[in-house]
Amino acid sequence: MNGSTQLIGQHPLVHRVRGLIKRVAVTNATCLILGESGTGKELAAREVHAQSLRAEKPFIPVNCGAIPADLLESEMFGHERGSFTGAIGARAGMFQLANGGTIFLDEISEMSPVLQVKLLRVLQDHEVRPVGADRSSTVDVRVVSATNKDLAMQVERGLFREDLYYRLEVIPINLPPLRERRSDVPLLVRHFLDRHNKKRSDVDVTITEEALVHLWEYDWPGNVRELENLLERLVILSEDAVIRVENLPANVRSFISENKIPKPVMSDEGLDLTNAVEQFENRLIDEALRRTKGNKQAAARLLGLKRTTLVAKLRRRRGGPVVASDMTGT
Ligand SMILES: Nc1ncnc2c1ncn2[C@@H]1O[C@H](COP(=O)(O)OP(=O)(O)OP(=O)(O)O)[C@@H](O)[C@H]1O
Ligand SMILES: [Mg+2]
């Protein structure tokens, strides 16, 4: 279990998610949490439970992708003694254990078609039947499920039951990828630095502005989890208590230059090299100034130049520098 049950973020998309969670938590509505890997789906599910009237009752996570298909049914619904080889005694399933509380069906897209039918029945009748039992019993369980797959697409392809899909997604909660809410990166960095600093008794590790800019610009395919793991590693490995650009992994360090600066193209007629190089240089300078909010000292550091050299380049420039005054958008 995670130490924090708070979804951190000030981006409007996160505000929207928190607002939605608050509104649906107090109902018994079934929620489907959607989002890429590491966007906080499990955190959101725990939040739905924590803010509900069921908070004092159990929250039971079931990873439908990690449990072998032939075991999942008895894991979920329990089994009677002797109902299959190895079933020595009767055992309650996750649904019985979650009674009064919430069951979290993670990676729901991985559930077998046979089990999908059985789950649908539970959602309709609020009754579960253990494997090998001849009677069902009533349960009061709120179902929250999650997937990083495109479940609607799976329905279209006939891989997931449409009727179950509609039952599960009464309230869809979409978690945005981190790259769509980059403005939350500094906040998350602070949060994870604080968390991991607690594990180091000797120093408080900090991060330079410049390194933070790189974290801001990076694409984060593994989303918040990737950021969290990276910061944990950086805090543990930091020797002088400051995280600098040099300490960042190569893919994060090179991301800006590889992805943000358009590559010059040579047409059939060739190109004016001096002019092309100058344009390329100007673009990088503008980018550095934009990222440092116009701070020439910091921009020069980003570019590996002395401040005076950068100032001279700016003076020589035709048309003058273009400095975006803010780091807008995501
Ligand atoms: N908004 C957030 N604020 C604080 N921590 C977060 C946030 N989102 C995610 N995390 C943290 O990132 C890690 C990954 O989150 P979580 O396990 O909920 O993601 P997930 O969407 O379930 O990922 P997966 O699809 O890979 O299972 C956790 O340690 C979680 O605490
Ligand atoms: Mg998860």
mmCIF file of C-alpha atoms and ligand atoms in Angstrom:
data_model
loop_
_atom_site.group_PDB
_atom_site.id
_atom_site.type_symbol
_atom_site.label_atom_id
_atom_site.label_comp_id
_atom_site.label_asym_id
_atom_site.label_seq_id
_atom_site.Cartn_x
_atom_site.Cartn_y
_atom_site.Cartn_z
ATOM 1 C CA MET A 1 0.000 0.000 0.000
ATOM 2 C CA ASN A 2 1.228 3.500 -0.734
ATOM 3 C CA GLY A 3 2.014 5.954 2.029
ATOM 4 C CA SER A 4 -0.105 8.679 0.502
ATOM 5 C CA THR A 5 -3.684 8.397 -0.594
ATOM 6 C CA GLN A 6 -3.709 11.876 -2.114
ATOM 7 C CA LEU A 7 -3.829 12.584 -5.807
ATOM 8 C CA ILE A 8 -1.355 15.430 -6.115
ATOM 9 C CA GLY A 9 -1.780 18.014 -8.859
ATOM 10 C CA GLN A 10 -3.074 21.496 -9.606
ATOM 11 C CA HIS A 11 -3.661 21.071 -13.327
ATOM 12 C CA PRO A 12 -7.334 21.573 -14.323
ATOM 13 C CA LEU A 13 -7.481 17.956 -15.524
ATOM 14 C CA VAL A 14 -6.523 16.759 -12.028
ATOM 15 C CA HIS A 15 -8.973 19.139 -10.378
ATOM 16 C CA ARG A 16 -11.631 17.619 -12.569
ATOM 17 C CA VAL A 17 -10.689 14.075 -11.536
ATOM 18 C CA ARG A 18 -10.675 14.994 -7.848
ATOM 19 C CA GLY A 19 -14.067 16.706 -8.214
ATOM 20 C CA LEU A 20 -15.499 13.666 -9.952
ATOM 21 C CA ILE A 21 -14.144 11.306 -7.303
ATOM 22 C CA LYS A 22 -15.642 13.443 -4.559
ATOM 23 C CA ARG A 23 -19.054 13.413 -6.208
ATOM 24 C CA VAL A 24 -19.211 9.698 -7.020
ATOM 25 C CA ALA A 25 -17.513 8.432 -3.868
ATOM 26 C CA VAL A 26 -20.623 8.888 -1.720
ATOM 27 C CA THR A 27 -22.793 6.983 -4.184
ATOM 28 C CA ASN A 28 -22.608 3.261 -4.810
ATOM 29 C CA ALA A 29 -22.075 3.767 -8.535
ATOM 30 C CA THR A 30 -19.712 1.451 -10.344
ATOM 31 C CA CYS A 31 -16.611 3.281 -11.602
ATOM 32 C CA LEU A 32 -14.243 2.451 -14.397
ATOM 33 C CA ILE A 33 -10.858 4.140 -14.085
ATOM 34 C CA LEU A 34 -9.015 4.619 -17.352
ATOM 35 C CA GLY A 35 -5.504 5.809 -18.015
ATOM 36 C CA GLU A 36 -2.045 4.850 -19.160
ATOM 37 C CA SER A 37 0.258 2.856 -16.960
ATOM 38 C CA GLY A 38 1.454 4.774 -13.895
ATOM 39 C CA THR A 39 -1.116 7.586 -14.078
ATOM 40 C CA GLY A 40 -2.516 6.819 -10.618
ATOM 41 C CA LYS A 41 -5.459 4.513 -11.324
ATOM 42 C CA GLU A 42 -5.011 2.506 -8.149
ATOM 43 C CA LEU A 43 -4.521 5.687 -6.141
ATOM 44 C CA ALA A 44 -7.791 7.027 -7.573
ATOM 45 C CA ALA A 45 -9.592 3.771 -6.737
ATOM 46 C CA ARG A 46 -8.375 3.958 -3.138
ATOM 47 C CA GLU A 47 -9.515 7.555 -3.021
ATOM 48 C CA VAL A 48 -13.029 6.602 -4.187
ATOM 49 C CA HIS A 49 -13.157 4.103 -1.341
ATOM 50 C CA ALA A 50 -11.597 6.404 1.263
ATOM 51 C CA GLN A 51 -14.112 9.158 0.571
ATOM 52 C CA SER A 52 -17.100 6.820 0.523
ATOM 53 C CA LEU A 53 -19.403 5.781 3.330
ATOM 54 C CA ARG A 54 -17.670 2.404 3.080
ATOM 55 C CA ALA A 55 -14.310 3.806 4.146
ATOM 56 C CA GLU A 56 -14.224 1.803 7.384
ATOM 57 C CA LYS A 57 -14.955 -1.416 5.522
ATOM 58 C CA PRO A 58 -12.420 -3.391 3.445
ATOM 59 C CA PHE A 59 -10.886 -2.267 0.162
ATOM 60 C CA ILE A 60 -9.901 -5.430 -1.689
ATOM 61 C CA PRO A 61 -7.733 -5.164 -4.819
ATOM 62 C CA VAL A 62 -7.805 -8.039 -7.306
ATOM 63 C CA ASN A 63 -5.354 -8.041 -10.180
ATOM 64 C CA CYS A 64 -7.260 -9.842 -12.918
ATOM 65 C CA GLY A 65 -4.158 -9.922 -15.111
ATOM 66 C CA ALA A 66 -1.842 -11.492 -12.546
ATOM 67 C CA ILE A 67 -4.035 -14.380 -11.336
ATOM 68 C CA PRO A 68 -4.214 -17.418 -13.675
ATOM 69 C CA ALA A 69 -7.601 -17.593 -15.383
ATOM 70 C CA ASP A 70 -8.569 -20.939 -13.840
ATOM 71 C CA LEU A 71 -7.883 -19.655 -10.320
ATOM 72 C CA LEU A 72 -9.494 -16.251 -10.695
ATOM 73 C CA GLU A 73 -13.028 -17.505 -10.281
ATOM 74 C CA SER A 74 -12.371 -19.098 -6.896
ATOM 75 C CA GLU A 75 -10.231 -16.106 -5.870
ATOM 76 C CA MET A 76 -13.128 -13.817 -6.625
ATOM 77 C CA PHE A 77 -16.107 -15.869 -5.499
ATOM 78 C CA GLY A 78 -14.578 -18.442 -3.144
ATOM 79 C CA HIS A 79 -14.992 -22.213 -3.296
ATOM 80 C CA GLU A 80 -16.526 -25.138 -1.430
ATOM 81 C CA ARG A 81 -14.476 -27.895 0.122
ATOM 82 C CA GLY A 82 -13.429 -30.464 -2.490
ATOM 83 C CA SER A 83 -14.800 -28.442 -5.387
ATOM 84 C CA PHE A 84 -11.559 -28.951 -7.321
ATOM 85 C CA THR A 85 -8.218 -30.674 -6.810
ATOM 86 C CA GLY A 86 -6.419 -28.851 -4.062
ATOM 87 C CA ALA A 87 -9.553 -27.269 -2.593
ATOM 88 C CA ILE A 88 -8.996 -28.817 0.833
ATOM 89 C CA GLY A 89 -11.320 -26.558 2.769
ATOM 90 C CA ALA A 90 -14.019 -24.075 1.864
ATOM 91 C CA ARG A 91 -12.686 -20.605 1.296
ATOM 92 C CA ALA A 92 -14.237 -17.172 0.971
ATOM 93 C CA GLY A 93 -13.527 -15.173 -2.166
ATOM 94 C CA MET A 94 -12.572 -11.533 -2.541
ATOM 95 C CA PHE A 95 -16.214 -10.539 -2.988
ATOM 96 C CA GLN A 96 -17.146 -12.061 0.369
ATOM 97 C CA LEU A 97 -14.105 -10.446 2.003
ATOM 98 C CA ALA A 98 -15.028 -7.073 0.523
ATOM 99 C CA ASN A 99 -18.590 -7.278 1.880
ATOM 100 C CA GLY A 100 -19.723 -3.815 2.942
ATOM 101 C CA GLY A 101 -16.683 -2.290 1.241
ATOM 102 C CA THR A 102 -15.131 -1.947 -2.190
ATOM 103 C CA ILE A 103 -13.587 -4.428 -4.579
ATOM 104 C CA PHE A 104 -11.002 -3.072 -7.019
ATOM 105 C CA LEU A 105 -10.825 -5.128 -10.201
ATOM 106 C CA ASP A 106 -7.534 -4.075 -11.727
ATOM 107 C CA GLU A 107 -6.618 -4.911 -15.348
ATOM 108 C CA ILE A 108 -10.236 -5.841 -15.945
ATOM 109 C CA SER A 109 -9.543 -6.206 -19.689
ATOM 110 C CA GLU A 110 -7.683 -9.442 -18.926
ATOM 111 C CA MET A 111 -10.731 -11.216 -17.498
ATOM 112 C CA SER A 112 -11.730 -14.353 -19.414
ATOM 113 C CA PRO A 113 -15.072 -14.403 -21.291
ATOM 114 C CA VAL A 114 -16.410 -17.101 -18.938
ATOM 115 C CA LEU A 115 -15.673 -15.000 -15.885
ATOM 116 C CA GLN A 116 -17.041 -11.880 -17.548
ATOM 117 C CA VAL A 117 -20.453 -13.592 -17.642
ATOM 118 C CA LYS A 118 -20.217 -14.506 -13.974
ATOM 119 C CA LEU A 119 -19.177 -11.000 -12.976
ATOM 120 C CA LEU A 120 -22.056 -9.541 -14.936
ATOM 121 C CA ARG A 121 -24.406 -11.728 -12.952
ATOM 122 C CA VAL A 122 -22.926 -10.560 -9.664
ATOM 123 C CA LEU A 123 -23.350 -6.932 -10.699
ATOM 124 C CA GLN A 124 -26.967 -7.518 -11.646
ATOM 125 C CA ASP A 125 -28.078 -9.694 -8.739
ATOM 126 C CA HIS A 126 -25.637 -8.728 -5.963
ATOM 127 C CA GLU A 127 -25.194 -12.423 -5.335
ATOM 128 C CA VAL A 128 -22.098 -14.577 -5.532
ATOM 129 C CA ARG A 129 -21.874 -18.311 -5.866
ATOM 130 C CA PRO A 130 -18.651 -19.975 -4.697
ATOM 131 C CA VAL A 131 -17.136 -22.599 -7.009
ATOM 132 C CA GLY A 132 -18.810 -25.942 -6.281
ATOM 133 C CA ALA A 133 -21.609 -24.395 -4.200
ATOM 134 C CA ASP A 134 -25.249 -24.994 -5.028
ATOM 135 C CA ARG A 135 -26.485 -21.736 -3.559
ATOM 136 C CA SER A 136 -25.609 -18.093 -3.931
ATOM 137 C CA SER A 137 -25.328 -15.574 -1.151
ATOM 138 C CA THR A 138 -25.993 -11.865 -1.161
ATOM 139 C CA VAL A 139 -23.104 -9.429 -0.967
ATOM 140 C CA ASP A 140 -23.011 -5.653 -0.694
ATOM 141 C CA VAL A 141 -19.905 -4.648 -2.605
ATOM 142 C CA ARG A 142 -19.047 -1.548 -4.555
ATOM 143 C CA VAL A 143 -17.135 -2.348 -7.727
ATOM 144 C CA VAL A 144 -14.371 -0.111 -9.025
ATOM 145 C CA SER A 145 -12.391 -1.411 -11.973
ATOM 146 C CA ALA A 146 -9.438 -0.149 -13.968
ATOM 147 C CA THR A 147 -7.598 -0.757 -17.194
ATOM 148 C CA ASN A 148 -4.863 0.819 -19.277
ATOM 149 C CA LYS A 149 -6.332 -0.773 -22.406
ATOM 150 C CA ASP A 150 -8.852 0.793 -24.728
ATOM 151 C CA LEU A 151 -11.789 -1.202 -23.421
ATOM 152 C CA ALA A 152 -14.296 0.298 -25.872
ATOM 153 C CA MET A 153 -12.054 -0.932 -28.682
ATOM 154 C CA GLN A 154 -11.917 -4.397 -27.108
ATOM 155 C CA VAL A 155 -15.717 -4.406 -27.051
ATOM 156 C CA GLU A 156 -15.778 -3.482 -30.715
ATOM 157 C CA ARG A 157 -13.408 -6.324 -31.499
ATOM 158 C CA GLY A 158 -15.568 -8.765 -29.536
ATOM 159 C CA LEU A 159 -12.891 -9.343 -26.886
ATOM 160 C CA PHE A 160 -14.876 -7.841 -24.040
ATOM 161 C CA ARG A 161 -18.608 -8.203 -23.388
ATOM 162 C CA GLU A 162 -20.524 -5.096 -24.266
ATOM 163 C CA ASP A 163 -23.183 -5.591 -21.573
ATOM 164 C CA LEU A 164 -20.494 -5.925 -18.893
ATOM 165 C CA TYR A 165 -18.655 -2.898 -20.235
ATOM 166 C CA TYR A 166 -21.726 -0.703 -19.792
ATOM 167 C CA ARG A 167 -22.283 -2.072 -16.288
ATOM 168 C CA LEU A 168 -18.702 -1.269 -15.316
ATOM 169 C CA GLU A 169 -18.395 2.156 -16.820
ATOM 170 C CA VAL A 170 -21.387 3.822 -15.216
ATOM 171 C CA ILE A 171 -18.933 6.484 -14.082
ATOM 172 C CA PRO A 172 -15.779 6.643 -16.212
ATOM 173 C CA ILE A 173 -12.838 8.394 -14.577
ATOM 174 C CA ASN A 174 -10.068 9.351 -17.003
ATOM 175 C CA LEU A 175 -6.600 9.932 -15.616
ATOM 176 C CA PRO A 176 -4.500 12.153 -17.872
ATOM 177 C CA PRO A 177 -0.977 11.159 -18.879
ATOM 178 C CA LEU A 178 1.676 13.238 -17.133
ATOM 179 C CA ARG A 179 2.808 14.844 -20.402
ATOM 180 C CA GLU A 180 -0.661 16.394 -20.694
ATOM 181 C CA ARG A 181 -0.263 18.075 -17.343
ATOM 182 C CA ARG A 182 3.408 18.977 -17.299
ATOM 183 C CA SER A 183 2.733 21.992 -15.112
ATOM 184 C CA ASP A 184 2.309 19.507 -12.225
ATOM 185 C CA VAL A 185 5.841 18.165 -12.618
ATOM 186 C CA PRO A 186 7.460 20.615 -10.140
ATOM 187 C CA LEU A 187 4.783 19.868 -7.537
ATOM 188 C CA LEU A 188 5.196 16.125 -7.933
ATOM 189 C CA VAL A 189 8.981 16.457 -7.830
ATOM 190 C CA ARG A 190 8.723 18.339 -4.523
ATOM 191 C CA HIS A 191 6.331 15.718 -3.160
ATOM 192 C CA PHE A 192 8.558 12.779 -4.072
ATOM 193 C CA LEU A 193 11.738 14.571 -2.968
ATOM 194 C CA ASP A 194 10.146 15.112 0.440
ATOM 195 C CA ARG A 195 9.000 11.516 0.602
ATOM 196 C CA HIS A 196 12.350 10.012 -0.338
ATOM 197 C CA ASN A 197 14.372 12.525 1.653
ATOM 198 C CA LYS A 198 12.690 11.108 4.756
ATOM 199 C CA LYS A 199 14.594 7.910 4.093
ATOM 200 C CA ARG A 200 17.935 9.745 4.098
ATOM 201 C CA SER A 201 18.921 10.916 7.517
ATOM 202 C CA ASP A 202 22.142 12.678 6.463
ATOM 203 C CA VAL A 203 21.051 15.381 3.989
ATOM 204 C CA ASP A 204 18.072 16.951 2.228
ATOM 205 C CA VAL A 205 18.520 16.397 -1.483
ATOM 206 C CA THR A 206 17.437 19.289 -3.721
ATOM 207 C CA ILE A 207 17.234 19.747 -7.485
ATOM 208 C CA THR A 208 18.533 22.521 -9.745
ATOM 209 C CA GLU A 209 16.171 24.644 -11.831
ATOM 210 C CA GLU A 210 17.865 23.393 -14.952
ATOM 211 C CA ALA A 211 17.357 19.728 -14.063
ATOM 212 C CA LEU A 212 13.735 20.509 -13.236
ATOM 213 C CA VAL A 213 13.293 21.999 -16.713
ATOM 214 C CA HIS A 214 14.482 18.715 -18.206
ATOM 215 C CA LEU A 215 11.985 16.788 -16.093
ATOM 216 C CA TRP A 216 9.272 19.209 -17.215
ATOM 217 C CA GLU A 217 10.056 18.704 -20.873
ATOM 218 C CA TYR A 218 10.431 14.924 -20.809
ATOM 219 C CA ASP A 219 7.535 12.819 -22.134
ATOM 220 C CA TRP A 220 7.138 10.370 -19.218
ATOM 221 C CA PRO A 221 5.855 7.242 -20.986
ATOM 222 C CA GLY A 222 5.675 5.601 -17.535
ATOM 223 C CA ASN A 223 3.880 8.660 -16.124
ATOM 224 C CA VAL A 224 3.910 9.429 -12.373
ATOM 225 C CA ARG A 225 5.364 6.042 -11.476
ATOM 226 C CA GLU A 226 8.362 6.678 -13.738
ATOM 227 C CA LEU A 227 8.898 10.094 -12.170
ATOM 228 C CA GLU A 228 8.573 8.673 -8.673
ATOM 229 C CA ASN A 229 11.019 5.841 -9.314
ATOM 230 C CA LEU A 230 13.515 8.173 -10.928
ATOM 231 C CA LEU A 231 13.436 10.570 -7.979
ATOM 232 C CA GLU A 232 13.806 7.754 -5.499
ATOM 233 C CA ARG A 233 16.904 6.576 -7.353
ATOM 234 C CA LEU A 234 18.325 10.091 -7.669
ATOM 235 C CA VAL A 235 17.843 10.792 -3.959
ATOM 236 C CA ILE A 236 19.497 7.519 -2.959
ATOM 237 C CA LEU A 237 22.436 7.975 -5.315
ATOM 238 C CA SER A 238 23.010 11.697 -4.803
ATOM 239 C CA GLU A 239 26.481 12.304 -3.404
ATOM 240 C CA ASP A 240 26.445 16.051 -2.835
ATOM 241 C CA ALA A 241 22.714 16.470 -2.104
ATOM 242 C CA VAL A 242 21.993 18.319 -5.365
ATOM 243 C CA ILE A 243 20.381 16.709 -8.401
ATOM 244 C CA ARG A 244 21.846 18.283 -11.519
ATOM 245 C CA VAL A 245 21.274 17.725 -15.244
ATOM 246 C CA GLU A 246 24.354 15.472 -15.332
ATOM 247 C CA ASN A 247 22.696 13.135 -12.843
ATOM 248 C CA LEU A 248 19.632 12.605 -15.034
ATOM 249 C CA PRO A 249 19.459 9.485 -17.227
ATOM 250 C CA ALA A 250 20.638 10.001 -20.806
ATOM 251 C CA ASN A 251 17.157 9.606 -22.316
ATOM 252 C CA VAL A 252 15.798 12.391 -20.113
ATOM 253 C CA ARG A 253 18.803 14.646 -20.742
ATOM 254 C CA SER A 254 18.712 14.305 -24.519
ATOM 255 C CA PHE A 255 14.946 14.442 -24.831
ATOM 256 C CA ILE A 256 14.723 18.210 -25.229
ATOM 257 C CA SER A 257 17.203 18.566 -28.051
ATOM 258 C CA GLU A 258 15.985 15.485 -29.914
ATOM 259 C CA ASN A 259 12.319 16.252 -29.813
ATOM 260 C CA LYS A 260 11.755 19.941 -29.481
ATOM 261 C CA ILE A 261 14.041 21.421 -32.101
ATOM 262 C CA PRO A 262 12.921 20.751 -35.685
ATOM 263 C CA LYS A 263 15.626 19.278 -37.856
ATOM 264 C CA PRO A 264 16.795 21.448 -40.783
ATOM 265 C CA VAL A 265 15.815 20.037 -44.156
ATOM 266 C CA MET A 266 17.898 20.214 -47.294
ATOM 267 C CA SER A 267 15.811 20.800 -50.409
ATOM 268 C CA ASP A 268 16.837 19.765 -53.917
ATOM 269 C CA GLU A 269 18.272 23.228 -54.472
ATOM 270 C CA GLY A 270 20.432 22.854 -51.382
ATOM 271 C CA LEU A 271 20.442 25.382 -48.549
ATOM 272 C CA ASP A 272 22.284 28.425 -47.263
ATOM 273 C CA LEU A 273 24.365 26.820 -44.532
ATOM 274 C CA THR A 274 25.260 30.016 -42.686
ATOM 275 C CA ASN A 275 21.647 31.052 -42.621
ATOM 276 C CA ALA A 276 20.426 27.572 -41.576
ATOM 277 C CA VAL A 277 22.960 27.332 -38.744
ATOM 278 C CA GLU A 278 22.012 30.786 -37.542
ATOM 279 C CA GLN A 279 18.324 29.881 -37.537
ATOM 280 C CA PHE A 280 19.051 26.671 -35.682
ATOM 281 C CA GLU A 281 21.101 28.537 -33.094
ATOM 282 C CA ASN A 282 18.404 31.151 -32.662
ATOM 283 C CA ARG A 283 15.762 28.518 -32.118
ATOM 284 C CA LEU A 284 17.798 26.871 -29.378
ATOM 285 C CA ILE A 285 18.463 30.231 -27.745
ATOM 286 C CA ASP A 286 14.766 31.102 -27.822
ATOM 287 C CA GLU A 287 13.910 27.728 -26.379
ATOM 288 C CA ALA A 288 16.424 28.168 -23.556
ATOM 289 C CA LEU A 289 15.090 31.640 -22.773
ATOM 290 C CA ARG A 290 11.521 30.418 -22.821
ATOM 291 C CA ARG A 291 12.322 27.654 -20.414
ATOM 292 C CA THR A 292 14.173 29.872 -18.021
ATOM 293 C CA LYS A 293 11.432 32.487 -18.216
ATOM 294 C CA GLY A 294 13.860 34.936 -19.807
ATOM 295 C CA ASN A 295 16.643 34.511 -17.259
ATOM 296 C CA LYS A 296 19.782 34.964 -19.378
ATOM 297 C CA GLN A 297 22.145 33.537 -16.778
ATOM 298 C CA ALA A 298 20.133 30.311 -16.533
ATOM 299 C CA ALA A 299 19.569 30.178 -20.301
ATOM 300 C CA ALA A 300 23.314 30.513 -20.903
ATOM 301 C CA ARG A 301 23.927 27.620 -18.501
ATOM 302 C CA LEU A 302 21.392 25.499 -20.399
ATOM 303 C CA LEU A 303 23.265 26.219 -23.616
ATOM 304 C CA GLY A 304 26.723 25.716 -22.176
ATOM 305 C CA LEU A 305 27.636 29.376 -22.871
ATOM 306 C CA LYS A 306 28.947 32.224 -20.779
ATOM 307 C CA ARG A 307 26.302 34.817 -20.041
ATOM 308 C CA THR A 308 28.309 37.467 -21.936
ATOM 309 C CA THR A 309 28.478 35.242 -25.035
ATOM 310 C CA LEU A 310 24.735 34.744 -24.997
ATOM 311 C CA VAL A 311 24.137 38.487 -24.610
ATOM 312 C CA ALA A 312 26.485 39.204 -27.544
ATOM 313 C CA LYS A 313 24.658 36.676 -29.701
ATOM 314 C CA LEU A 314 21.340 38.260 -28.822
ATOM 315 C CA ARG A 315 22.658 41.738 -29.756
ATOM 316 C CA ARG A 316 23.957 40.532 -33.110
ATOM 317 C CA ARG A 317 20.664 38.983 -33.964
ATOM 318 C CA ARG A 318 18.517 40.370 -36.705
ATOM 319 C CA GLY A 319 15.050 41.096 -35.436
ATOM 320 C CA GLY A 320 16.049 40.578 -31.807
ATOM 321 C CA PRO A 321 15.179 37.749 -29.446
ATOM 322 C CA VAL A 322 11.758 36.225 -29.161
ATOM 323 C CA VAL A 323 11.140 35.534 -25.505
ATOM 324 C CA ALA A 324 7.873 33.916 -24.582
ATOM 325 C CA SER A 325 7.083 35.515 -21.265
ATOM 326 C CA ASP A 326 5.539 32.419 -19.746
ATOM 327 C CA MET A 327 5.726 28.666 -19.876
ATOM 328 C CA THR A 328 2.189 28.296 -21.045
ATOM 329 C CA GLY A 329 0.079 25.248 -21.521
ATOM 330 C CA THR A 330 1.192 21.832 -20.532
HETATM 331 N N1 LIG B 1 -1.462 12.333 -8.797
HETATM 332 C C1 LIG B 1 -0.592 11.640 -8.059
HETATM 333 N N2 LIG B 1 -0.093 12.170 -6.926
HETATM 334 C C2 LIG B 1 0.785 11.482 -6.171
HETATM 335 N N3 LIG B 1 1.235 10.274 -6.466
HETATM 336 C C3 LIG B 1 0.777 9.693 -7.569
HETATM 337 C C4 LIG B 1 -0.160 10.344 -8.426
HETATM 338 N N4 LIG B 1 -0.439 9.519 -9.454
HETATM 339 C C5 LIG B 1 0.283 8.417 -9.256
HETATM 340 N N5 LIG B 1 1.022 8.504 -8.134
HETATM 341 C C6 LIG B 1 1.961 7.500 -7.618
HETATM 342 O O1 LIG B 1 2.535 6.866 -8.748
HETATM 343 C C7 LIG B 1 2.614 5.456 -8.558
HETATM 344 C C8 LIG B 1 1.777 4.768 -9.614
HETATM 345 O O2 LIG B 1 0.388 4.992 -9.352
HETATM 346 P P1 LIG B 1 -0.694 3.821 -9.522
HETATM 347 O O3 LIG B 1 -0.140 2.526 -9.056
HETATM 348 O O4 LIG B 1 -1.949 4.282 -8.898
HETATM 349 O O5 LIG B 1 -0.793 3.827 -11.106
HETATM 350 P P2 LIG B 1 -1.637 2.894 -12.081
HETATM 351 O O6 LIG B 1 -2.344 3.795 -13.017
HETATM 352 O O7 LIG B 1 -2.448 1.944 -11.271
HETATM 353 O O8 LIG B 1 -0.486 2.152 -12.883
HETATM 354 P P3 LIG B 1 -0.554 0.713 -13.666
HETATM 355 O O9 LIG B 1 -1.455 0.883 -14.843
HETATM 356 O O10 LIG B 1 0.849 0.516 -14.110
HETATM 357 O O11 LIG B 1 -1.049 -0.283 -12.680
HETATM 358 C C9 LIG B 1 2.130 5.194 -7.145
HETATM 359 O O12 LIG B 1 3.230 5.106 -6.284
HETATM 360 C C10 LIG B 1 1.276 6.399 -6.835
HETATM 361 O O13 LIG B 1 1.296 6.657 -5.462
HETATM 362 MG MG MG B 2 -2.295 -0.167 -11.153
#
